[in-house]
Amino acid sequence: MKFFVDTADVAEIRELAETGLLDGVTTNPSLIAKTGRDFLEVVKEICSVVDGPVSAEVTALDSASMIAEGRKLAGLAKNIAVKVPLTWDGLKACKALTGEGTMVNVTLCFSANQALLAAKAGATFVSPFIGRLDDLNLDGMELIREIREIYDNYPALQTEILAASIRNANHVKESALAGADVATVPPAVLKGLAAHPLTDKGLEMFLSDWKKTGQKIL
Protein backbone atom coordinates (compact mmCIF):
# COMPACT_ATOMS: atom_id res chain seq x y z
CA MET A 1 0.00 0.00 0.00
CA LYS A 2 1.18 3.50 -0.82
CA PHE A 3 1.02 6.31 1.72
CA PHE A 4 0.10 9.82 0.62
CA VAL A 5 -0.13 12.67 3.11
CA ASP A 6 -3.14 14.95 2.98
CA THR A 7 -1.76 18.40 3.71
CA ALA A 8 -0.36 21.58 2.18
CA ASP A 9 2.09 22.19 5.04
CA VAL A 10 5.45 22.04 3.25
CA ALA A 11 7.43 21.72 6.49
CA GLU A 12 5.45 18.62 7.52
CA ILE A 13 5.81 17.17 4.04
CA ARG A 14 9.59 17.63 4.16
CA GLU A 15 9.78 15.90 7.54
CA LEU A 16 7.71 12.93 6.39
CA ALA A 17 9.58 12.66 3.09
CA GLU A 18 12.81 12.17 5.01
CA THR A 19 11.47 8.88 6.41
CA GLY A 20 11.23 7.33 2.96
CA LEU A 21 7.65 6.26 3.76
CA LEU A 22 5.92 9.00 1.77
CA ASP A 23 4.76 8.05 -1.72
CA GLY A 24 2.83 11.21 -2.62
CA VAL A 25 0.74 14.15 -1.45
CA THR A 26 -2.88 15.16 -1.81
CA THR A 27 -4.03 18.75 -1.45
CA ASN A 28 -7.23 20.68 -2.02
CA PRO A 29 -8.17 24.37 -2.13
CA SER A 30 -9.18 24.31 1.55
CA LEU A 31 -5.84 22.92 2.71
CA ILE A 32 -3.84 25.40 0.65
CA ALA A 33 -6.04 28.31 1.78
CA LYS A 34 -5.01 27.53 5.37
CA THR A 35 -1.37 28.27 4.48
CA GLY A 36 -2.23 31.86 3.47
CA ARG A 37 0.12 31.49 0.52
CA ASP A 38 -0.27 31.59 -3.26
CA PHE A 39 -1.96 28.42 -4.53
CA LEU A 40 0.37 27.76 -7.47
CA GLU A 41 3.46 28.59 -5.44
CA VAL A 42 2.57 26.07 -2.75
CA VAL A 43 1.80 23.31 -5.26
CA LYS A 44 5.06 23.86 -7.09
CA GLU A 45 7.07 23.76 -3.86
CA ILE A 46 5.40 20.53 -2.75
CA CYS A 47 6.25 18.96 -6.10
CA SER A 48 9.91 19.81 -5.54
CA VAL A 49 9.91 18.02 -2.17
CA VAL A 50 8.37 14.68 -3.19
CA ASP A 51 8.95 12.53 -6.26
CA GLY A 52 5.54 10.84 -6.18
CA PRO A 53 2.19 12.16 -7.37
CA VAL A 54 1.00 15.49 -5.95
CA SER A 55 -2.75 16.00 -6.33
CA ALA A 56 -3.72 19.59 -7.07
CA GLU A 57 -7.43 20.31 -7.45
CA VAL A 58 -9.18 22.40 -10.07
CA THR A 59 -11.74 24.96 -8.90
CA ALA A 60 -13.85 25.23 -12.06
CA LEU A 61 -17.19 23.47 -12.43
CA ASP A 62 -17.56 23.13 -16.22
CA SER A 63 -15.45 20.67 -18.20
CA ALA A 64 -13.82 23.21 -20.52
CA SER A 65 -12.57 25.31 -17.62
CA MET A 66 -11.51 22.22 -15.69
CA ILE A 67 -9.42 21.11 -18.65
CA ALA A 68 -7.83 24.55 -18.96
CA GLU A 69 -7.03 24.69 -15.24
CA GLY A 70 -5.79 21.11 -15.33
CA ARG A 71 -3.38 21.89 -18.14
CA LYS A 72 -2.00 24.84 -16.20
CA LEU A 73 -1.54 22.74 -13.07
CA ALA A 74 0.06 19.90 -15.03
CA GLY A 75 2.54 22.39 -16.43
CA LEU A 76 3.88 23.16 -12.94
CA ALA A 77 5.69 19.84 -12.54
CA LYS A 78 5.89 16.35 -14.01
CA ASN A 79 4.48 14.71 -10.87
CA ILE A 80 1.22 16.66 -10.76
CA ALA A 81 -1.99 14.65 -10.60
CA VAL A 82 -4.86 16.94 -11.51
CA LYS A 83 -7.74 16.44 -9.10
CA VAL A 84 -11.26 16.78 -10.53
CA PRO A 85 -14.63 16.17 -8.85
CA LEU A 86 -16.72 13.13 -9.67
CA THR A 87 -19.32 15.01 -11.67
CA TRP A 88 -20.30 14.57 -15.30
CA ASP A 89 -18.10 17.52 -16.25
CA GLY A 90 -15.32 16.15 -14.08
CA LEU A 91 -15.45 12.84 -15.95
CA LYS A 92 -15.24 14.68 -19.28
CA ALA A 93 -12.22 16.59 -18.02
CA CYS A 94 -10.66 13.37 -16.74
CA LYS A 95 -10.97 11.72 -20.13
CA ALA A 96 -9.44 14.71 -21.91
CA LEU A 97 -6.55 15.19 -19.50
CA THR A 98 -5.62 11.52 -19.23
CA GLY A 99 -5.71 11.38 -23.02
CA GLU A 100 -2.97 14.02 -22.95
CA GLY A 101 -0.84 11.92 -20.59
CA THR A 102 -1.72 13.77 -17.38
CA MET A 103 -2.35 11.88 -14.15
CA VAL A 104 -5.88 12.53 -12.85
CA ASN A 105 -7.31 11.95 -9.39
CA VAL A 106 -11.12 11.83 -9.46
CA THR A 107 -12.25 12.90 -6.02
CA LEU A 108 -15.43 13.02 -3.92
CA CYS A 109 -16.42 9.47 -4.82
CA PHE A 110 -19.25 8.05 -2.71
CA SER A 111 -20.50 5.04 -4.71
CA ALA A 112 -19.17 2.04 -6.60
CA ASN A 113 -20.99 3.20 -9.74
CA GLN A 114 -19.14 6.51 -9.58
CA ALA A 115 -15.85 4.65 -9.21
CA LEU A 116 -16.64 2.53 -12.25
CA LEU A 117 -17.30 5.64 -14.32
CA ALA A 118 -14.04 7.21 -13.14
CA ALA A 119 -12.09 4.14 -14.22
CA LYS A 120 -13.84 4.11 -17.59
CA ALA A 121 -12.84 7.76 -18.02
CA GLY A 122 -9.22 6.75 -17.51
CA ALA A 123 -8.63 8.08 -13.98
CA THR A 124 -5.22 7.37 -12.50
CA PHE A 125 -6.75 7.45 -9.02
CA VAL A 126 -10.28 7.45 -7.64
CA SER A 127 -10.79 8.87 -4.14
CA PRO A 128 -13.64 7.34 -2.13
CA PHE A 129 -14.26 9.43 1.00
CA ILE A 130 -14.70 6.81 3.69
CA GLY A 131 -14.80 9.14 6.70
CA ARG A 132 -17.61 11.24 5.29
CA LEU A 133 -19.67 8.11 4.64
CA ASP A 134 -19.08 6.97 8.22
CA ASP A 135 -20.33 10.38 9.38
CA LEU A 136 -23.68 9.51 7.79
CA ASN A 137 -23.73 6.07 9.49
CA LEU A 138 -22.84 4.40 6.20
CA ASP A 139 -20.01 1.88 5.81
CA GLY A 140 -17.08 3.58 4.10
CA MET A 141 -15.06 0.37 4.07
CA GLU A 142 -17.82 -1.48 2.27
CA LEU A 143 -17.41 1.02 -0.55
CA ILE A 144 -13.67 0.24 -0.76
CA ARG A 145 -14.46 -3.48 -0.91
CA GLU A 146 -17.09 -2.98 -3.63
CA ILE A 147 -14.74 -0.90 -5.78
CA ARG A 148 -11.94 -3.43 -5.32
CA GLU A 149 -14.19 -6.29 -6.45
CA ILE A 150 -15.41 -4.39 -9.52
CA TYR A 151 -11.91 -3.35 -10.58
CA ASP A 152 -10.62 -6.90 -10.06
CA ASN A 153 -13.44 -8.20 -12.26
CA TYR A 154 -12.11 -6.09 -15.13
CA PRO A 155 -8.28 -6.15 -15.28
CA ALA A 156 -8.29 -3.62 -18.12
CA LEU A 157 -9.31 -0.99 -15.55
CA GLN A 158 -6.03 0.33 -14.19
CA THR A 159 -7.36 3.00 -11.82
CA GLU A 160 -5.89 2.88 -8.31
CA ILE A 161 -8.17 3.11 -5.27
CA LEU A 162 -7.05 6.02 -3.10
CA ALA A 163 -8.78 5.79 0.28
CA ALA A 164 -9.46 9.37 1.38
CA SER A 165 -11.14 11.17 4.28
CA ILE A 166 -9.24 8.88 6.63
CA ARG A 167 -9.71 9.84 10.26
CA ASN A 168 -7.70 7.32 12.28
CA ALA A 169 -5.25 4.41 12.27
CA ASN A 170 -8.06 1.86 12.10
CA HIS A 171 -9.24 3.41 8.83
CA VAL A 172 -5.76 2.82 7.42
CA LYS A 173 -5.70 -0.83 8.51
CA GLU A 174 -9.20 -1.52 7.22
CA SER A 175 -8.41 0.17 3.90
CA ALA A 176 -5.36 -2.04 3.49
CA LEU A 177 -7.36 -5.15 4.32
CA ALA A 178 -10.05 -4.11 1.82
CA GLY A 179 -7.45 -3.77 -0.94
CA ALA A 180 -7.05 -0.02 -1.37
CA ASP A 181 -3.94 0.81 -3.38
CA VAL A 182 -3.28 4.09 -1.58
CA ALA A 183 -4.23 5.70 1.72
CA THR A 184 -4.02 9.46 1.99
CA VAL A 185 -3.86 10.55 5.59
CA PRO A 186 -3.31 13.65 7.73
CA PRO A 187 0.27 13.91 9.04
CA ALA A 188 -0.78 13.12 12.62
CA VAL A 189 -2.49 9.89 11.57
CA LEU A 190 0.51 8.77 9.52
CA LYS A 191 2.87 9.38 12.45
CA GLY A 192 0.44 7.66 14.79
CA LEU A 193 0.66 4.40 12.86
CA ALA A 194 4.03 3.74 14.52
CA ALA A 195 2.71 4.26 18.04
CA HIS A 196 1.76 1.44 20.41
CA PRO A 197 1.80 1.46 24.24
CA LEU A 198 3.44 -1.98 24.38
CA THR A 199 6.26 -0.71 22.16
CA ASP A 200 6.83 2.16 24.58
CA LYS A 201 6.67 -0.16 27.59
CA GLY A 202 9.06 -2.66 26.04
CA LEU A 203 11.56 0.04 25.13
CA GLU A 204 11.41 1.44 28.66
CA MET A 205 12.17 -2.01 30.09
CA PHE A 206 15.06 -2.66 27.70
CA LEU A 207 16.67 0.69 28.46
CA SER A 208 16.27 0.16 32.20
CA ASP A 209 17.99 -3.23 32.00
CA TRP A 210 20.73 -1.80 29.79
CA LYS A 211 21.39 1.07 32.20
CA LYS A 212 22.00 -1.42 35.03
CA THR A 213 24.90 -2.98 33.09
CA GLY A 214 26.81 0.30 33.06
CA GLN A 215 27.85 -0.35 29.46
CA LYS A 216 27.83 1.90 26.38
CA ILE A 217 27.78 1.13 22.68
CA LEU A 218 29.49 4.39 21.74
Coordinates of N, CA, C and O in Angstrom, one line a residue, residues 19-134:
T19 N 11.6 10.3 5.9 CA 11.5 8.9 6.4 C 11.5 7.8 5.3 O 11.8 6.7 5.6
G20 N 11.3 8.3 4.1 CA 11.2 7.3 3.0 C 9.9 6.6 2.9 O 9.7 5.7 2.0
L21 N 9.0 6.9 3.7 CA 7.7 6.3 3.8 C 6.6 7.0 2.9 O 5.5 6.4 2.8
L22 N 6.9 8.2 2.5 CA 5.9 9.0 1.8 C 6.0 8.8 0.3 O 7.0 9.0 -0.4
D23 N 4.8 8.4 -0.3 CA 4.8 8.1 -1.7 C 4.1 9.2 -2.5 O 4.2 9.1 -3.8
G24 N 3.5 10.1 -1.9 CA 2.8 11.2 -2.6 C 2.1 12.1 -1.7 O 2.2 12.0 -0.4
V25 N 1.4 13.1 -2.2 CA 0.7 14.1 -1.5 C -0.6 14.4 -2.1 O -0.7 14.5 -3.3
T26 N -1.6 14.7 -1.3 CA -2.9 15.2 -1.8 C -3.2 16.5 -1.2 O -2.9 16.7 0.0
T27 N -3.6 17.4 -2.0 CA -4.0 18.8 -1.4 C -5.4 19.1 -2.0 O -6.0 18.3 -2.8
N28 N -6.0 20.2 -1.5 CA -7.2 20.7 -2.0 C -7.2 22.2 -1.7 O -6.4 22.7 -1.0
P29 N -8.1 22.9 -2.3 CA -8.2 24.4 -2.1 C -8.3 24.8 -0.7 O -7.7 25.8 -0.2
S30 N -9.0 24.0 0.1 CA -9.2 24.3 1.5 C -7.9 24.2 2.3 O -7.5 25.1 3.1
L31 N -7.1 23.1 2.0 CA -5.8 22.9 2.7 C -4.8 24.0 2.3 O -4.1 24.5 3.2
I32 N -4.8 24.4 1.1 CA -3.8 25.4 0.6 C -4.3 26.8 1.2 O -3.4 27.6 1.5
A33 N -5.6 27.0 1.3 CA -6.0 28.3 1.8 C -5.6 28.5 3.2 O -5.3 29.7 3.6
K34 N -5.4 27.4 4.0 CA -5.0 27.5 5.4 C -3.6 28.0 5.5 O -3.2 28.5 6.5
T35 N -2.8 27.8 4.4 CA -1.4 28.3 4.5 C -1.3 29.8 4.3 O -0.2 30.4 4.7
G36 N -2.3 30.4 3.7 CA -2.2 31.9 3.5 C -1.3 32.2 2.3 O -1.0 33.4 2.2
R37 N -0.8 31.2 1.6 CA 0.1 31.5 0.5 C -0.5 31.4 -0.9 O -1.7 30.9 -1.0
D38 N 0.2 31.7 -1.9 CA -0.3 31.6 -3.3 C -0.4 30.1 -3.6 O 0.5 29.3 -3.4
F39 N -1.6 29.8 -4.2 CA -2.0 28.4 -4.5 C -0.9 27.7 -5.4 O -0.4 26.7 -5.1
L40 N -0.6 28.4 -6.5 CA 0.4 27.8 -7.5 C 1.8 27.6 -6.9 O 2.5 26.7 -7.1
E41 N 2.1 28.6 -6.1 CA 3.5 28.6 -5.4 C 3.6 27.4 -4.5 O 4.6 26.7 -4.5
V42 N 2.5 27.2 -3.7 CA 2.6 26.1 -2.7 C 2.6 24.7 -3.5 O 3.4 23.8 -3.1
V43 N 1.8 24.6 -4.5 CA 1.8 23.3 -5.3 C 3.2 23.0 -5.9 O 3.7 21.9 -5.8
K44 N 3.8 24.0 -6.4 CA 5.1 23.9 -7.1 C 6.1 23.5 -6.1 O 7.0 22.6 -6.3
E45 N 6.1 24.1 -4.9 CA 7.1 23.8 -3.9 C 6.9 22.3 -3.4 O 7.9 21.6 -3.2
I46 N 5.6 21.9 -3.2 CA 5.4 20.5 -2.8 C 6.0 19.5 -3.8 O 6.6 18.5 -3.4
C47 N 5.8 19.8 -5.0 CA 6.2 19.0 -6.1 C 7.8 18.8 -6.1 O 8.3 17.8 -6.5
S48 N 8.4 19.9 -5.6 CA 9.9 19.8 -5.5 C 10.4 19.0 -4.4 O 11.6 18.6 -4.3
V49 N 9.5 18.7 -3.4 CA 9.9 18.0 -2.2 C 9.7 16.5 -2.3 O 10.5 15.7 -1.8
V50 N 8.7 16.1 -3.0 CA 8.4 14.7 -3.2 C 8.4 14.3 -4.7 O 8.1 15.1 -5.5
D51 N 8.9 13.0 -4.9 CA 9.0 12.5 -6.3 C 7.6 12.0 -6.7 O 7.4 11.9 -7.9
G52 N 6.8 11.5 -5.8 CA 5.5 10.8 -6.2 C 4.5 11.8 -6.6 O 4.7 13.0 -6.6
P53 N 3.3 11.3 -6.9 CA 2.2 12.2 -7.4 C 1.8 13.2 -6.3 O 1.7 12.9 -5.1
V54 N 1.5 14.4 -6.8 CA 1.0 15.5 -6.0 C -0.3 15.9 -6.5 O -0.4 16.5 -7.6
S55 N -1.4 15.7 -5.8 CA -2.8 16.0 -6.3 C -3.1 17.5 -6.1 O -3.0 17.9 -4.9
A56 N -3.3 18.2 -7.2 CA -3.7 19.6 -7.1 C -5.1 19.7 -7.7 O -5.3 19.3 -8.9
E57 N -6.0 20.3 -7.0 CA -7.4 20.3 -7.4 C -7.8 21.5 -8.3 O -7.4 22.7 -7.9
V58 N -8.6 21.3 -9.3 CA -9.2 22.4 -10.1 C -10.3 23.0 -9.3 O -10.8 22.4 -8.3
T59 N -10.6 24.3 -9.6 CA -11.7 25.0 -8.9 C -12.9 25.2 -9.8 O -14.0 25.7 -9.3
A60 N -12.8 25.0 -11.1 CA -13.8 25.2 -12.1 C -14.9 24.1 -11.9 O -14.7 23.1 -11.4
L61 N -16.1 24.4 -12.5 CA -17.2 23.5 -12.4 C -17.6 22.9 -13.8 O -18.1 21.8 -13.9
D62 N -17.3 23.6 -14.9 CA -17.6 23.1 -16.2 C -16.3 22.5 -16.8 O -15.2 22.8 -16.5
S63 N -16.5 21.5 -17.7 CA -15.5 20.7 -18.2 C -14.4 21.5 -18.9 O -13.2 21.2 -18.8
A64 N -14.8 22.4 -19.8 CA -13.8 23.2 -20.5 C -12.9 24.0 -19.6 O -11.6 24.0 -19.8
S65 N -13.4 24.6 -18.6 CA -12.6 25.3 -17.6 C -11.7 24.4 -16.8 O -10.6 24.7 -16.4
M66 N -12.3 23.2 -16.4 CA -11.5 22.2 -15.7 C -10.3 21.8 -16.5 O -9.2 21.6 -16.0
I67 N -10.5 21.5 -17.8 CA -9.4 21.1 -18.7 C -8.3 22.2 -18.7 O -7.1 21.9 -18.6
A68 N -8.8 23.4 -18.9 CA -7.8 24.6 -19.0 C -7.0 24.7 -17.7 O -5.8 24.8 -17.7
E69 N -7.7 24.6 -16.5 CA -7.0 24.7 -15.2 C -6.1 23.5 -15.1 O -5.0 23.6 -14.6
G70 N -6.6 22.3 -15.5 CA -5.8 21.1 -15.3 C -4.5 21.2 -16.1 O -3.4 20.8 -15.6
R71 N -4.6 21.7 -17.3 CA -3.4 21.9 -18.1 C -2.4 22.8 -17.5 O -1.2 22.6 -17.5
K72 N -2.9 23.9 -16.9 CA -2.0 24.8 -16.2 C -1.3 24.2 -15.0 O -0.1 24.3 -14.8
L73 N -2.1 23.4 -14.2 CA -1.5 22.7 -13.1 C -0.5 21.7 -13.5 O 0.6 21.6 -12.9
A74 N -0.8 20.9 -14.5 CA 0.1 19.9 -15.0 C 1.4 20.5 -15.5 O 2.4 19.8 -15.5
G75 N 1.3 21.7 -15.9 CA 2.5 22.4 -16.4 C 3.5 22.8 -15.3 O 4.6 23.2 -15.6
L76 N 3.0 22.7 -14.1 CA 3.9 23.2 -12.9 C 5.0 22.2 -12.7 O 6.1 22.5 -12.3
A77 N 4.7 20.9 -12.8 CA 5.7 19.8 -12.5 C 5.2 18.5 -13.2 O 4.1 18.3 -13.4
K78 N 6.2 17.6 -13.4 CA 5.9 16.3 -14.0 C 5.1 15.4 -13.1 O 4.5 14.5 -13.6
N79 N 5.2 15.6 -11.8 CA 4.5 14.7 -10.9 C 3.1 15.2 -10.4 O 2.6 14.7 -9.4
I80 N 2.6 16.2 -11.1 CA 1.2 16.7 -10.8 C 0.2 15.6 -11.2 O 0.2 15.1 -12.3
A81 N -0.8 15.4 -10.3 CA -2.0 14.6 -10.6 C -3.1 15.7 -10.5 O -3.4 16.2 -9.4
V82 N -3.8 16.0 -11.5 CA -4.9 16.9 -11.5 C -6.1 16.3 -10.8 O -6.5 15.2 -11.2
K83 N -6.6 17.0 -9.8 CA -7.7 16.4 -9.1 C -9.0 17.1 -9.6 O -9.1 18.3 -9.6
V84 N -10.0 16.3 -10.0 CA -11.3 16.8 -10.5 C -12.4 16.1 -9.7 O -12.2 15.0 -9.3
P85 N -13.5 16.8 -9.6 CA -14.6 16.2 -8.8 C -15.4 15.1 -9.7 O -15.3 15.2 -10.9
L86 N -16.0 14.2 -9.0 CA -16.7 13.1 -9.7 C -18.1 13.6 -10.1 O -19.1 13.2 -9.5
T87 N -18.1 14.5 -11.0 CA -19.3 15.0 -11.7 C -19.2 14.6 -13.1 O -18.2 14.2 -13.6
W88 N -20.3 14.9 -13.9 CA -20.3 14.6 -15.3 C -19.2 15.4 -16.0 O -18.5 14.9 -16.8
D89 N -19.1 16.7 -15.7 CA -18.1 17.5 -16.2 C -16.7 17.1 -15.8 O -15.8 17.1 -16.6
G90 N -16.6 16.6 -14.6 CA -15.3 16.2 -14.1 C -14.9 14.9 -14.8 O -13.7 14.8 -15.1
L91 N -15.8 14.0 -15.2 CA -15.5 12.8 -16.0 C -15.0 13.2 -17.4 O -14.1 12.6 -17.9
K92 N -15.7 14.2 -18.0 CA -15.2 14.7 -19.3 C -13.8 15.2 -19.2 O -13.0 15.0 -20.1
A93 N -13.6 16.0 -18.2 CA -12.2 16.6 -18.0 C -11.2 15.5 -17.8 O -10.1 15.6 -18.3
C94 N -11.6 14.5 -17.0 CA -10.7 13.4 -16.7 C -10.3 12.7 -18.0 O -9.1 12.4 -18.3
K95 N -11.2 12.4 -18.9 CA -11.0 11.7 -20.1 C -10.0 12.5 -21.0 O -9.1 12.0 -21.6
A96 N -10.3 13.8 -21.1 CA -9.4 14.7 -21.9 C -8.0 14.8 -21.4 O -7.0 14.7 -22.1
L97 N -7.9 15.0 -20.1 CA -6.5 15.2 -19.5 C -5.7 13.9 -19.5 O -4.5 13.9 -19.8
T98 N -6.4 12.8 -19.2 CA -5.6 11.5 -19.2 C -5.2 11.2 -20.7 O -4.2 10.6 -20.9
G99 N -6.0 11.6 -21.6 CA -5.7 11.4 -23.0 C -4.5 12.2 -23.4 O -3.8 11.8 -24.4
E100 N -4.2 13.2 -22.7 CA -3.0 14.0 -22.9 C -1.8 13.6 -22.1 O -0.7 14.2 -22.2
G101 N -1.9 12.5 -21.4 CA -0.8 11.9 -20.6 C -0.7 12.5 -19.2 O 0.3 12.2 -18.5
T102 N -1.7 13.2 -18.7 CA -1.7 13.8 -17.4 C -2.4 12.8 -16.4 O -3.4 12.2 -16.7
M103 N -1.7 12.7 -15.2 CA -2.4 11.9 -14.1 C -3.6 12.6 -13.6 O -3.5 13.9 -13.5
V104 N -4.6 11.9 -13.4 CA -5.9 12.5 -12.8 C -6.4 11.8 -11.6 O -6.5 10.5 -11.7
N105 N -6.7 12.5 -10.6 CA -7.3 11.9 -9.4 C -8.8 12.4 -9.3 O -9.0 13.6 -9.2
V106 N -9.7 11.5 -9.5 CA -11.1 11.8 -9.5 C -11.6 11.7 -8.0 O -11.6 10.6 -7.4
T107 N -12.0 12.8 -7.4 CA -12.3 12.9 -6.0 C -13.7 13.0 -5.7 O -14.6 13.1 -6.6
L108 N -14.0 13.0 -4.4 CA -15.4 13.0 -3.9 C -16.3 11.9 -4.5 O -17.4 12.1 -4.9
C109 N -15.7 10.7 -4.4 CA -16.4 9.5 -4.8 C -17.2 8.9 -3.6 O -16.6 8.6 -2.6
F110 N -18.4 8.6 -3.8 CA -19.2 8.0 -2.7 C -20.0 6.8 -3.1 O -20.9 6.3 -2.3
S111 N -19.8 6.3 -4.3 CA -20.5 5.0 -4.7 C -19.6 4.2 -5.7 O -18.7 4.8 -6.3
A112 N -19.9 2.9 -5.7 CA -19.2 2.0 -6.6 C -19.4 2.4 -8.1 O -18.6 2.3 -8.9
N113 N -20.7 2.8 -8.4 CA -21.0 3.2 -9.7 C -20.2 4.4 -10.2 O -19.7 4.5 -11.3
Q114 N -20.0 5.4 -9.3 CA -19.1 6.5 -9.6 C -17.7 6.1 -9.9 O -17.1 6.5 -10.8
A115 N -17.2 5.1 -9.0 CA -15.8 4.7 -9.2 C -15.7 3.9 -10.5 O -14.6 4.0 -11.2
L116 N -16.7 3.2 -11.0 CA -16.6 2.5 -12.2 C -16.6 3.5 -13.4 O -15.8 3.4 -14.3
L117 N -17.3 4.6 -13.3 CA -17.3 5.6 -14.3 C -15.9 6.3 -14.4 O -15.4 6.6 -15.4
A118 N -15.3 6.6 -13.2 CA -14.0 7.2 -13.1 C -13.0 6.3 -13.8 O -12.1 6.8 -14.6
A119 N -13.1 5.1 -13.6 CA -12.1 4.1 -14.2 C -12.3 4.1 -15.7 O -11.3 4.1 -16.5
K120 N -13.6 4.1 -16.2 CA -13.8 4.1 -17.6 C -13.3 5.4 -18.3 O -13.0 5.4 -19.4
A121 N -13.3 6.5 -17.5 CA -12.8 7.8 -18.0 C -11.3 7.8 -18.0 O -10.7 8.8 -18.4
G122 N -10.7 6.8 -17.5 CA -9.2 6.8 -17.5 C -8.5 7.3 -16.3 O -7.3 7.6 -16.3
A123 N -9.2 7.5 -15.2 CA -8.6 8.1 -14.0 C -7.4 7.3 -13.5 O -7.4 6.1 -13.5
T124 N -6.4 8.0 -13.1 CA -5.2 7.4 -12.5 C -5.6 6.9 -11.1 O -5.2 5.8 -10.7
F125 N -6.3 7.8 -10.4 CA -6.8 7.5 -9.0 C -8.2 7.8 -8.9 O -8.7 8.7 -9.5
V126 N -8.9 7.1 -8.0 CA -10.3 7.4 -7.6 C -10.3 7.5 -6.1 O -9.7 6.7 -5.4
S127 N -10.9 8.6 -5.6 CA -10.8 8.9 -4.1 C -12.1 8.7 -3.5 O -12.9 9.7 -3.4
P128 N -12.4 7.5 -2.9 CA -13.6 7.3 -2.1 C -13.4 7.9 -0.7 O -12.4 7.7 -0.1
F129 N -14.4 8.7 -0.3 CA -14.3 9.4 1.0 C -14.9 8.6 2.1 O -16.1 8.8 2.4
I130 N -14.1 7.8 2.7 CA -14.7 6.8 3.7 C -15.2 7.5 5.0 O -16.2 7.1 5.5
G131 N -14.4 8.5 5.5 CA -14.8 9.1 6.7 C -16.1 9.9 6.6 O -16.9 9.8 7.5
R132 N -16.4 10.5 5.5 CA -17.6 11.2 5.3 C -18.8 10.3 5.2 O -19.9 10.7 5.6
L133 N -18.6 9.1 4.7 CA -19.7 8.1 4.6 C -20.0 7.6 6.1 O -21.1 7.5 6.5
D134 N -18.9 7.4 6.8 CA -19.1 7.0 8.2 C -19.8 8.0 9.0 O -20.6 7.7 9.9

